[in-house]
CSV table of C-alpha atoms and ligand atoms in Angstrom, one decimal:
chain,number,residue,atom,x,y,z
V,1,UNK,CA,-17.7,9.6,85.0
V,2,UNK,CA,-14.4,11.0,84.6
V,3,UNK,CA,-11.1,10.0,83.1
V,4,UNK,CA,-7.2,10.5,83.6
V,5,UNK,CA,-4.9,9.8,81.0
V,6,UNK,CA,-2.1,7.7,82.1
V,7,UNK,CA,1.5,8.1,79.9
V,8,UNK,CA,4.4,6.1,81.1
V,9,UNK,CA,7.7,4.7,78.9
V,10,UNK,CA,6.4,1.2,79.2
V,11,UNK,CA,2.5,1.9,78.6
V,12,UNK,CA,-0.5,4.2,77.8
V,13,UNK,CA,-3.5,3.8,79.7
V,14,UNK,CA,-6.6,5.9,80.5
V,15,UNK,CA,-7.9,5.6,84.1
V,16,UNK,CA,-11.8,5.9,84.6
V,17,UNK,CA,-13.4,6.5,87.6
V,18,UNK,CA,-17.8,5.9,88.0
V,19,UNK,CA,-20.1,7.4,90.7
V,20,UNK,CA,-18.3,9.1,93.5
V,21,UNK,CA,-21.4,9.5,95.1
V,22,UNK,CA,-21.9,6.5,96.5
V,23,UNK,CA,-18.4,5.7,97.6
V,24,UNK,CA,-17.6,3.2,95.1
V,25,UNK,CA,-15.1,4.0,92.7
V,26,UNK,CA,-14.0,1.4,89.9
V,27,UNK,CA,-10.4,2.1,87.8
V,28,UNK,CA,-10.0,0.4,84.3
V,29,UNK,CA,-6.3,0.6,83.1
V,30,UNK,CA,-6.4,-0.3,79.1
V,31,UNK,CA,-3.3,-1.7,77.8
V,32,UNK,CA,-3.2,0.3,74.5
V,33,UNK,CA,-0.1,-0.7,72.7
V,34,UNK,CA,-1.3,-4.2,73.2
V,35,UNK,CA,-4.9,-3.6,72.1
V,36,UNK,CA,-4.3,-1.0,69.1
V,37,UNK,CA,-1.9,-3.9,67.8
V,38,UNK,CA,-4.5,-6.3,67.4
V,39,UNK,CA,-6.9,-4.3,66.3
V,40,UNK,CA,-4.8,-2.5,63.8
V,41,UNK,CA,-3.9,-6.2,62.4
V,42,UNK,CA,-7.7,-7.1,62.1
V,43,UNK,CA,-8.5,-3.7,60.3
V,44,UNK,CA,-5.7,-4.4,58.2
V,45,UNK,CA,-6.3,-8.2,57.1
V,46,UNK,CA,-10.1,-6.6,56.0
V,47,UNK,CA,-8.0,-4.4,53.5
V,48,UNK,CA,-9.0,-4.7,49.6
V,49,UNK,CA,-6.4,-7.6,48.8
V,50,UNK,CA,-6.4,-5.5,45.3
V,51,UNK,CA,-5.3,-2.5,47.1
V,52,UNK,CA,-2.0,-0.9,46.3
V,53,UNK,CA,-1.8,1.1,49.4
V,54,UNK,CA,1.7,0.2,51.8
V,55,UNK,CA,0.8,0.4,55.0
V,56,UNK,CA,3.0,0.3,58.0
V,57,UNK,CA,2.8,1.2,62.0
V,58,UNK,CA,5.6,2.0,64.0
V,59,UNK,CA,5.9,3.0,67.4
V,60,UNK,CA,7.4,6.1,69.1
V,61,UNK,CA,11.2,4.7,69.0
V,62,UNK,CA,10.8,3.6,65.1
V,63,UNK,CA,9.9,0.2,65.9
V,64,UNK,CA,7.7,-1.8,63.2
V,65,UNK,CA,4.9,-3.2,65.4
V,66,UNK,CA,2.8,-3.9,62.1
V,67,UNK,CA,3.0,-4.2,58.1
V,68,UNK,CA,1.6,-5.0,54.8
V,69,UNK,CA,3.6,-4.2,52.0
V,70,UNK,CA,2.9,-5.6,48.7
V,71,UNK,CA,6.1,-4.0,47.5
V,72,UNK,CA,8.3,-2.1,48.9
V,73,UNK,CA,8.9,1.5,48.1
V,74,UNK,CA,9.7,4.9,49.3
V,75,UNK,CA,8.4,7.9,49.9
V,76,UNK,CA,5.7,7.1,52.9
V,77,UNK,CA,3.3,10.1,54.4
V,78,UNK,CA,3.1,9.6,58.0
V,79,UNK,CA,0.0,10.0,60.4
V,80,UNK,CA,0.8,10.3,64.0
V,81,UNK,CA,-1.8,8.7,66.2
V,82,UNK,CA,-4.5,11.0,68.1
V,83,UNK,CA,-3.2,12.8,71.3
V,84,UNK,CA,-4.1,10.2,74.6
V,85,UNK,CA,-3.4,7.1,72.4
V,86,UNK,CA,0.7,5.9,72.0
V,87,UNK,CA,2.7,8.1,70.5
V,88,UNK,CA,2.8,6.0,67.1
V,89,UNK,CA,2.4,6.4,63.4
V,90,UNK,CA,0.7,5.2,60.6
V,91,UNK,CA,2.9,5.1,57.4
V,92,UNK,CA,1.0,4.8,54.3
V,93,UNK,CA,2.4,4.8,50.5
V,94,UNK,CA,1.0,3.9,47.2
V,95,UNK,CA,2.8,1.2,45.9
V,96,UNK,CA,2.4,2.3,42.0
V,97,UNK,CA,2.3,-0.9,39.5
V,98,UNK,CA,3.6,1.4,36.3
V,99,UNK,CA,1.2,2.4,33.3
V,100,UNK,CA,0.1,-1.4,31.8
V,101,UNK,CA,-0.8,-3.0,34.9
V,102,UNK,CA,-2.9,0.0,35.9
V,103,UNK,CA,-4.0,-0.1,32.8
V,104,UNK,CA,-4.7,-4.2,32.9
V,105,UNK,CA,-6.1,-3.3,36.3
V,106,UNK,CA,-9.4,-0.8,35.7
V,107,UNK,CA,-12.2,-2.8,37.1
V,108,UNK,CA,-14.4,-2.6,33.9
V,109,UNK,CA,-11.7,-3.1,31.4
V,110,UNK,CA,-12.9,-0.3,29.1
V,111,UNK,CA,-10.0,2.2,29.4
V,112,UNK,CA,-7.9,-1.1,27.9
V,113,UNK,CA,-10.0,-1.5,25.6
V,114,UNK,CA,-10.1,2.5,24.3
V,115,UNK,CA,-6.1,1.9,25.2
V,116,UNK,CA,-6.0,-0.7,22.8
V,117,UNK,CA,-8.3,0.8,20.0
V,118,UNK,CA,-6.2,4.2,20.3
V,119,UNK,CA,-3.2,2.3,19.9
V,120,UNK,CA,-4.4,0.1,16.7
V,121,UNK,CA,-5.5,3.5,15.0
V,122,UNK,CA,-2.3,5.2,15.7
V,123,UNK,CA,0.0,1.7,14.1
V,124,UNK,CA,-2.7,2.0,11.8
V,125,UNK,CA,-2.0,5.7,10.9
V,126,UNK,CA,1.4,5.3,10.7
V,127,UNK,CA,1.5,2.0,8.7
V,128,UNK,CA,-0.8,3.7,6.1
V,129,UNK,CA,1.6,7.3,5.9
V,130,UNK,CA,4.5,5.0,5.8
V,131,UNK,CA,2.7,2.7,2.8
V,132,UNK,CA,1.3,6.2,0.6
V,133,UNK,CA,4.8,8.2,0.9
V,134,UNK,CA,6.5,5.2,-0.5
V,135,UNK,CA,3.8,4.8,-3.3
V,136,UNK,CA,4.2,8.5,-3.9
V,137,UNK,CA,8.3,8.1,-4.0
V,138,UNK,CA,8.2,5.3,-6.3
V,139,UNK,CA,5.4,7.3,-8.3
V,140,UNK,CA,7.6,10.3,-8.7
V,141,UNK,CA,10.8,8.1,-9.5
V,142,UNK,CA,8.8,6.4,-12.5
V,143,UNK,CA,7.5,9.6,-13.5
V,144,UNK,CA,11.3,11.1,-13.7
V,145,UNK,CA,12.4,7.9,-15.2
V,146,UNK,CA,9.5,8.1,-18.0
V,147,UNK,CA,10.3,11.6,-18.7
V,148,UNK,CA,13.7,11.0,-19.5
V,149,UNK,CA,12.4,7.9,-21.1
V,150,UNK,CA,10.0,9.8,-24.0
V,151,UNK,CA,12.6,12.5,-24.2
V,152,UNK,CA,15.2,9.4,-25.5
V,153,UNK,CA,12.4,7.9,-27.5
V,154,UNK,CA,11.3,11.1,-29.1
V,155,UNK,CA,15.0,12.8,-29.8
V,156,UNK,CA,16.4,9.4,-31.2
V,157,UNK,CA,13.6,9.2,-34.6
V,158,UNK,CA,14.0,12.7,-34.9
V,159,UNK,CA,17.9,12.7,-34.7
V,160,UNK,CA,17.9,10.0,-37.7
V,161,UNK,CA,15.6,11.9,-39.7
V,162,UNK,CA,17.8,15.1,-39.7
V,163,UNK,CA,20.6,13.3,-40.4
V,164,UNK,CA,19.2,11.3,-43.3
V,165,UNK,CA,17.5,14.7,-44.6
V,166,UNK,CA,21.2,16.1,-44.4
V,167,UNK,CA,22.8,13.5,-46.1
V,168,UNK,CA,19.4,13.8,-49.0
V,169,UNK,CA,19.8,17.5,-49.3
V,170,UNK,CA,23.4,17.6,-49.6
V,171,UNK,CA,23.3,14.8,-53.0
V,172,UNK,CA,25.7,12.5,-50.9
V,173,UNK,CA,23.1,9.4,-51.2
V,174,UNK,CA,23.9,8.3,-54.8
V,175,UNK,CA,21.9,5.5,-55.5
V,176,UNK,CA,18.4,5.9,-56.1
V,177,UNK,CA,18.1,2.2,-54.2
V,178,UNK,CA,19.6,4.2,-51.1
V,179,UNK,CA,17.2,6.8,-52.3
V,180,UNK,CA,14.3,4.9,-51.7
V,181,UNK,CA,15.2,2.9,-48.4
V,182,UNK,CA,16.3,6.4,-46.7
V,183,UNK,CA,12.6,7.4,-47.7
V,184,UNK,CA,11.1,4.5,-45.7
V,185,UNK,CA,13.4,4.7,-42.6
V,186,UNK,CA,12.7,8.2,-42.7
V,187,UNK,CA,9.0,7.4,-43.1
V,188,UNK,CA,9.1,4.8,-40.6
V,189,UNK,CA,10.9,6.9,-38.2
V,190,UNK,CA,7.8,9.7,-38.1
V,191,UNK,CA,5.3,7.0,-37.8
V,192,UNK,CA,6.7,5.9,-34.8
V,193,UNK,CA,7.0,9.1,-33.9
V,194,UNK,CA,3.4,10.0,-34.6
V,195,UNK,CA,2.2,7.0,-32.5
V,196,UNK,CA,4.7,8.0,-29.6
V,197,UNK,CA,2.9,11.4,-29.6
V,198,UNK,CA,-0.7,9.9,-29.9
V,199,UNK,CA,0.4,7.5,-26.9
V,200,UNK,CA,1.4,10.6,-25.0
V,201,UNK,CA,-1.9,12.8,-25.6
V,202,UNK,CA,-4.0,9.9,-25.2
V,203,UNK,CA,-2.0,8.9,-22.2
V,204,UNK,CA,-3.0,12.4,-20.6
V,205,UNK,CA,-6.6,12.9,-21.5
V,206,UNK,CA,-7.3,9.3,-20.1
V,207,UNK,CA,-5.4,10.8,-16.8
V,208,UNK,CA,-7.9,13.7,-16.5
V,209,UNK,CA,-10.9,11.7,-18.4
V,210,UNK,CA,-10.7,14.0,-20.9
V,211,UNK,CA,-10.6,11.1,-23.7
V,212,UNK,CA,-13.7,10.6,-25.7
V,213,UNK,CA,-14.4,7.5,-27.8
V,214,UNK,CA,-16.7,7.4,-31.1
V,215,UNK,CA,-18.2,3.9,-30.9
V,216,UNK,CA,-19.0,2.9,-34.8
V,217,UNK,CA,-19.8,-0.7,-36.5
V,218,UNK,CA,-15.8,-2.2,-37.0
V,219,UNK,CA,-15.1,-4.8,-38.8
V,220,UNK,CA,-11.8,-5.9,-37.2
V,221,UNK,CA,-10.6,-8.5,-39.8
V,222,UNK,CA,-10.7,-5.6,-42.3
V,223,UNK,CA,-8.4,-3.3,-40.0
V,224,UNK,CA,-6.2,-5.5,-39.1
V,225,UNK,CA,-5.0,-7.0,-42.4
V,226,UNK,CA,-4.9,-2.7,-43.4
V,227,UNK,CA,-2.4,-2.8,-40.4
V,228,UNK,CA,-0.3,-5.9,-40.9
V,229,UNK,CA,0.1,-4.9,-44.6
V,230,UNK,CA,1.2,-1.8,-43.7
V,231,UNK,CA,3.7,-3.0,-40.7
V,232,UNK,CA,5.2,-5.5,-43.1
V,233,UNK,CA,5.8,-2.6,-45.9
V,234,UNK,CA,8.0,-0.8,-42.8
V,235,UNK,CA,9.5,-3.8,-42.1
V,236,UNK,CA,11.0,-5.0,-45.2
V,237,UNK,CA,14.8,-5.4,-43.5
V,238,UNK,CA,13.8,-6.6,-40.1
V,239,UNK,CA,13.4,-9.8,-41.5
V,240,UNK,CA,9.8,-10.6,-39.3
V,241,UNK,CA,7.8,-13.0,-40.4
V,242,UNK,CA,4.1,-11.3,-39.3
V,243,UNK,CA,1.3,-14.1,-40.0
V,244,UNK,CA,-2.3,-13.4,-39.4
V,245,UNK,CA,-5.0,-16.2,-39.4
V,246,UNK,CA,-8.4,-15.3,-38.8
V,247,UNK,CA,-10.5,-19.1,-39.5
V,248,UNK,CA,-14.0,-17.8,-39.7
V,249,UNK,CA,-16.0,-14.4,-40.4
V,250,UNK,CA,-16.1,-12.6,-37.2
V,251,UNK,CA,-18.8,-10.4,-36.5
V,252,UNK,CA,-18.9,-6.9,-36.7
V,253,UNK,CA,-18.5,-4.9,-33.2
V,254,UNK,CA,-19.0,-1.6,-32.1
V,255,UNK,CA,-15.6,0.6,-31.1
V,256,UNK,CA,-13.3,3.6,-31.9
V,257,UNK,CA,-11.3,2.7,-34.8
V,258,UNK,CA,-8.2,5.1,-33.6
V,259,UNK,CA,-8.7,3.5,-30.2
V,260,UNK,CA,-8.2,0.0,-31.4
V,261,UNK,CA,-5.9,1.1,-34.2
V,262,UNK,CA,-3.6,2.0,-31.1
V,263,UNK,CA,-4.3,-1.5,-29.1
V,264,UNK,CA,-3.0,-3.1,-32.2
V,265,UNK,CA,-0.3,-0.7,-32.8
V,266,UNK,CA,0.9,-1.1,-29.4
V,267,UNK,CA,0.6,-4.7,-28.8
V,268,UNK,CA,2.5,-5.6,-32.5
V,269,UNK,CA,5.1,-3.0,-31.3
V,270,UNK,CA,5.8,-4.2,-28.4
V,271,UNK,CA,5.9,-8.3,-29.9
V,272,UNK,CA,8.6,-6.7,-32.6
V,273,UNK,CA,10.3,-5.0,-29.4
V,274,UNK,CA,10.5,-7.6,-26.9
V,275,UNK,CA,11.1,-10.8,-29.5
V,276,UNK,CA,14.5,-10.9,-28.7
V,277,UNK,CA,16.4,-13.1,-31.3
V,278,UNK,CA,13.5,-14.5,-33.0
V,279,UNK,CA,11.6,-13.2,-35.8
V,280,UNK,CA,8.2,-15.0,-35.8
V,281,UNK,CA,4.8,-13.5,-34.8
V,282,UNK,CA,1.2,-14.7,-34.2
V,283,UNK,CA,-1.7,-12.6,-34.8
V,284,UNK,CA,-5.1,-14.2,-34.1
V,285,UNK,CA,-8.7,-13.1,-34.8
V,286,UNK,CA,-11.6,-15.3,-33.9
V,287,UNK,CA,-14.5,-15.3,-31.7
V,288,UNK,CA,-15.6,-17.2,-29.0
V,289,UNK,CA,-19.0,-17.4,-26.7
V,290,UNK,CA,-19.9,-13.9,-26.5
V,291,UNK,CA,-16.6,-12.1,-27.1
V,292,UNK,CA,-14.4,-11.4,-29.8
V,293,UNK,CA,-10.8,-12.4,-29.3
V,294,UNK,CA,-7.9,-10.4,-31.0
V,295,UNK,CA,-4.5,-12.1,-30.0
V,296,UNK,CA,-0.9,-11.1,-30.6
V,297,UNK,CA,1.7,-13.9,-30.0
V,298,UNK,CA,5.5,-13.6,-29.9
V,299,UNK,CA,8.4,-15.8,-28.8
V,300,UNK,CA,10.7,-13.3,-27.5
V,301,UNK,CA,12.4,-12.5,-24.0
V,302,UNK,CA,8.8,-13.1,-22.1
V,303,UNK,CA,7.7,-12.0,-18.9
V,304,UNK,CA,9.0,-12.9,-15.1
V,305,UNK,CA,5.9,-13.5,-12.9
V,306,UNK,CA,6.3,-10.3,-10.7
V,307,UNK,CA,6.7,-8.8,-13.8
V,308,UNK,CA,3.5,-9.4,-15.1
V,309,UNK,CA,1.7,-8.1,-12.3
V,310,UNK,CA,2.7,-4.9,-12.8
V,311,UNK,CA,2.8,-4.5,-16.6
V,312,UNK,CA,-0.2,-2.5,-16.7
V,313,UNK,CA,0.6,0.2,-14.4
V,314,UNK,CA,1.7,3.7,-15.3
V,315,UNK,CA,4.9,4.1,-16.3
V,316,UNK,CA,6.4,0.5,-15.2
V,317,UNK,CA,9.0,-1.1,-17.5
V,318,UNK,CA,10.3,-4.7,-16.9
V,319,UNK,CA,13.1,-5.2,-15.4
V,320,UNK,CA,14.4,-7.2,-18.2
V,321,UNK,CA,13.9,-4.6,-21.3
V,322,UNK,CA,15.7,-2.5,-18.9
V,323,UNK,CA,18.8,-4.7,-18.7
V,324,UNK,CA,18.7,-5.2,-22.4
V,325,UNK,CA,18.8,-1.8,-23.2
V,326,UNK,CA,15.3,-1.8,-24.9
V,327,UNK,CA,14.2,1.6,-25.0
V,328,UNK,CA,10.2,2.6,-23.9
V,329,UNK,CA,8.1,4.3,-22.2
V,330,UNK,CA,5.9,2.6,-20.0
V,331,UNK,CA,2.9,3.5,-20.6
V,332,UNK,CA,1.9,1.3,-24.1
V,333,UNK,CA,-0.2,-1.5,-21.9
V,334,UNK,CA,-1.4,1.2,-19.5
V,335,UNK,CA,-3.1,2.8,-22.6
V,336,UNK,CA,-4.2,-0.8,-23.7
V,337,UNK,CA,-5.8,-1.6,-20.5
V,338,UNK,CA,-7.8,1.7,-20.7
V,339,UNK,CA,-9.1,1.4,-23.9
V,340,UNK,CA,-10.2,-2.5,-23.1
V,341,UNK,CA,-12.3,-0.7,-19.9
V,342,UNK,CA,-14.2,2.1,-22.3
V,343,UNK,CA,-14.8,-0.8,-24.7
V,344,UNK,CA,-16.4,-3.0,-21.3
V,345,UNK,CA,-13.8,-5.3,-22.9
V,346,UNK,CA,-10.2,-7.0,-20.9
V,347,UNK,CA,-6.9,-8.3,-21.5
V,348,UNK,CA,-5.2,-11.8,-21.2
V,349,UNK,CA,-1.7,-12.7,-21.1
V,350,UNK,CA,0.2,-15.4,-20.8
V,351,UNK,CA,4.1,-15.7,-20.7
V,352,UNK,CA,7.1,-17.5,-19.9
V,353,UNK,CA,10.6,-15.7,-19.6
V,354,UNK,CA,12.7,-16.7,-22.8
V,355,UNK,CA,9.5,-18.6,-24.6
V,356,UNK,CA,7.6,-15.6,-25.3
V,357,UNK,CA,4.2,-14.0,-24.9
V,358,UNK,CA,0.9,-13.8,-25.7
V,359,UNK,CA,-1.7,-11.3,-25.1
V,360,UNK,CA,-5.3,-11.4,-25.7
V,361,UNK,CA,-7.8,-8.9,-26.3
V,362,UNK,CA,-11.5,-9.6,-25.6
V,363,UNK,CA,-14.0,-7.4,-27.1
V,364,UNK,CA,-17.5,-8.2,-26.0
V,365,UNK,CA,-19.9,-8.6,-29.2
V,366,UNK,CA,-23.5,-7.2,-29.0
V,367,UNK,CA,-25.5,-9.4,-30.7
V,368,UNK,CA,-28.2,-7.2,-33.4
V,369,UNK,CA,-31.8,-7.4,-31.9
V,370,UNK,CA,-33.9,-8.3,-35.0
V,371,UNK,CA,-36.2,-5.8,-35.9
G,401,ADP,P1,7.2,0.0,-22.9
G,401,ADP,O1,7.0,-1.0,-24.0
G,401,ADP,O2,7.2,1.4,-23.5
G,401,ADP,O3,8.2,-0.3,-21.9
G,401,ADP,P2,4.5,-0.9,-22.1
G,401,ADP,O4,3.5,-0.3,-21.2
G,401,ADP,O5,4.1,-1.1,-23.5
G,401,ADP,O6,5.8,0.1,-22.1
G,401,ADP,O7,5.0,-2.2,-21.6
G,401,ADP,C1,5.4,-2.3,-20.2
G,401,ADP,C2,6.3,-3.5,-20.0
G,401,ADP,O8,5.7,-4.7,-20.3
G,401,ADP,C3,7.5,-3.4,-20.9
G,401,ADP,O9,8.6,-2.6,-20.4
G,401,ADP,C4,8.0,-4.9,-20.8
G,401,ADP,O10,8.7,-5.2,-19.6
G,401,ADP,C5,6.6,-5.6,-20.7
G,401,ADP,N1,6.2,-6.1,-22.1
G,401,ADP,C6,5.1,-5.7,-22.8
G,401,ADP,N2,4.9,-6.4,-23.9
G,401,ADP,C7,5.9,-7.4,-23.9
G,401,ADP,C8,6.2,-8.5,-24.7
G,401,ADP,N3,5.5,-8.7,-25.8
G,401,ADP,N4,7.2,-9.3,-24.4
G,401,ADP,C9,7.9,-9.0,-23.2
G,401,ADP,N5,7.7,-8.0,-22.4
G,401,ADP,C10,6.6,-7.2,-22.7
């Protein structure tokens, strides 16, 4: 069997010729143009449907004799067709559907999936950064304030002492009345001063857990009337009216007497701070189930409720005191709170803004096993 190639402008065609032997000679002329279209067409249709691949066949003068293009684009490679067969090309290009729908697109749907978990640990990440350099700003801002807070409270005491000292050593008080009440204010002044200090140390030994605590038997009802005596000796011109009721005896507990000398010291403090125009206060020592309850109760400036959620934290200061021009620290409550923790004890409060507040100390009472 043999074949000739036939090429002409209107049609390609192959001529095949069988046994010359026997003086019969049969000619096929294929029309190839006609057939390669339709079989092209049925190879095509049997494409993936999901495929992104363009394809396109054109004939020798540029002609589209077929196409399937799911979107058009550029940048085609072209195949030219085998030698003997039309002088045509196949044009194929990948019609690229951009990063999420290939993404959207993987058969299994796991590279979405890691996609998406990358993605939620990166926002993650960056939410978390975003959320501990802000705590860390604020941090530093309270911690600048609070410094230049102490230095206030601690150079003001000090600055009326020398100055009363001054006034004592040069004979220009005359009275011995005067005498007496530049004594106390002077008196009072390094108490408070003391107890700034002891807030301070304290305040830093907690920080590193450096504080120890020498649990003895208290009796509570004892200390505290010690304390209010003593408050309403330094008092005398304030004009506060201190009352203390404690209805029944109240059992001994075990704590640090300097550790709850400072809960009290702190809590009055703040009561005769933050009372505003009025001069009453409420303190309260009774127990109840398994606890014993010490309370302090004022009816000064109180506490907004975004306020009292943050009371207790290091070196926070109300936003009210702040307007008023109350001078502080910041770290009284924080001290409290502490203290309440190493005594497995807590804290209560209750407030209103211009009503006053109360604030509750619960001290857990172990009960004597008999012997
Ligand atoms: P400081 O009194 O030095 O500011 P504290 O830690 O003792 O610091 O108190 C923190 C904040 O709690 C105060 O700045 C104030 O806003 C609020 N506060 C505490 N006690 C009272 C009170 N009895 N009445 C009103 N506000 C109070």
């Amino acid at each position: 069997m043999s074949g000739i190639p036939i090429n002409s402008a209107e049609f390609t065609g192959m001529y095949l010729l069988w046994d010359k032997n026997n003086g019969v000679q049969t000619g096929m002329v294929i029309d190839f143009p006609a057939y390669l279209k339709s079989i092209s067409e049925k190879l095509i249709q049997k494409l993936d449907p999901n495929s992104s691949i363009n394809v396109k066949i054109e004939d020798n003068n540029g002609r589209l004799i077929f196409s399937r293009v799911i979107k058009e684009g550029t940048g085609y490679i072209s195949f030219p067709f085998p030698e003997n067969l039309p002088k045509w090309k196949l044009l194929l290009n990948e019609n690229s559907p951009g990063f999420v729908a290939t993404l959207f697109k993987a058969g299994s749907g796991i590279y979405l999936f890691i996609f998406i978990l990358i993605a939620l640990f990166m926002i993650l990440g960056f939410v978390f950064t975003i959320y501990t350099l802000n705590m860390e700003l604020r941090l530093n801002k309270l911690r600048s304030e609070f410094i230049s807070n102490v230095s206030h409270e601690l150079k003001s005491p000090l600055t009326s002492i020398s100055m009363m000292t001054e006034m004592l050593h040069h004979n220009r008080v005359l009275t011995e009345e005067r005498k007496s009440a530049y004594y106390s204010a002077m008196l009072e002044e390094s108490e408070h001063l003391s107890h700034l200090i002891d807030n301070i140390l304290d305040f830093s030994r907690m920080d590193d857990d450096r504080k120890k605590y020498d649990f003895i038997d208290l009796d509570l009802d004892e200390l505290l009337l010690k304390f209010i005596e003593s408050t309403r000796e330094s008092l005398p011109e304030s004009g506060f009216d201190i009352r203390y009721s404690c209805p029944d005896r109240v059992p001994i507990i075990k704590a640090d007497k300097n550790a709850i000398l400072q809960v009290i010291y702190n809590l009055v403090d703040n009561a005769i701070k933050f009372s505003g125009t009025s001069r009453q206060i409420d303190i309260s020592l009774f127990s109840k189930d398994d606890e014993l309850l010490f309370c302090v109760k004022d009816y000064g400036i109180g506490i907004s409720g975004k306020d009292q959620e943050k009371i207790f934290d290091r070196f926070y200061r109300g936003d009210e005191p702040q307007r008023l021009g109350i001078k502080g620290s910041g770290i009284g409550l924080t001290i409290v709170k502490r203290i309440m923790e190493a005594h497995k004890g807590h804290l209560t409060l209750e407030s209103r803004p211009g009503e006053g507040s109360t604030f509750c100390v619960h001290l857990p009472i172990y009960k004597k096993t008999e012997p």
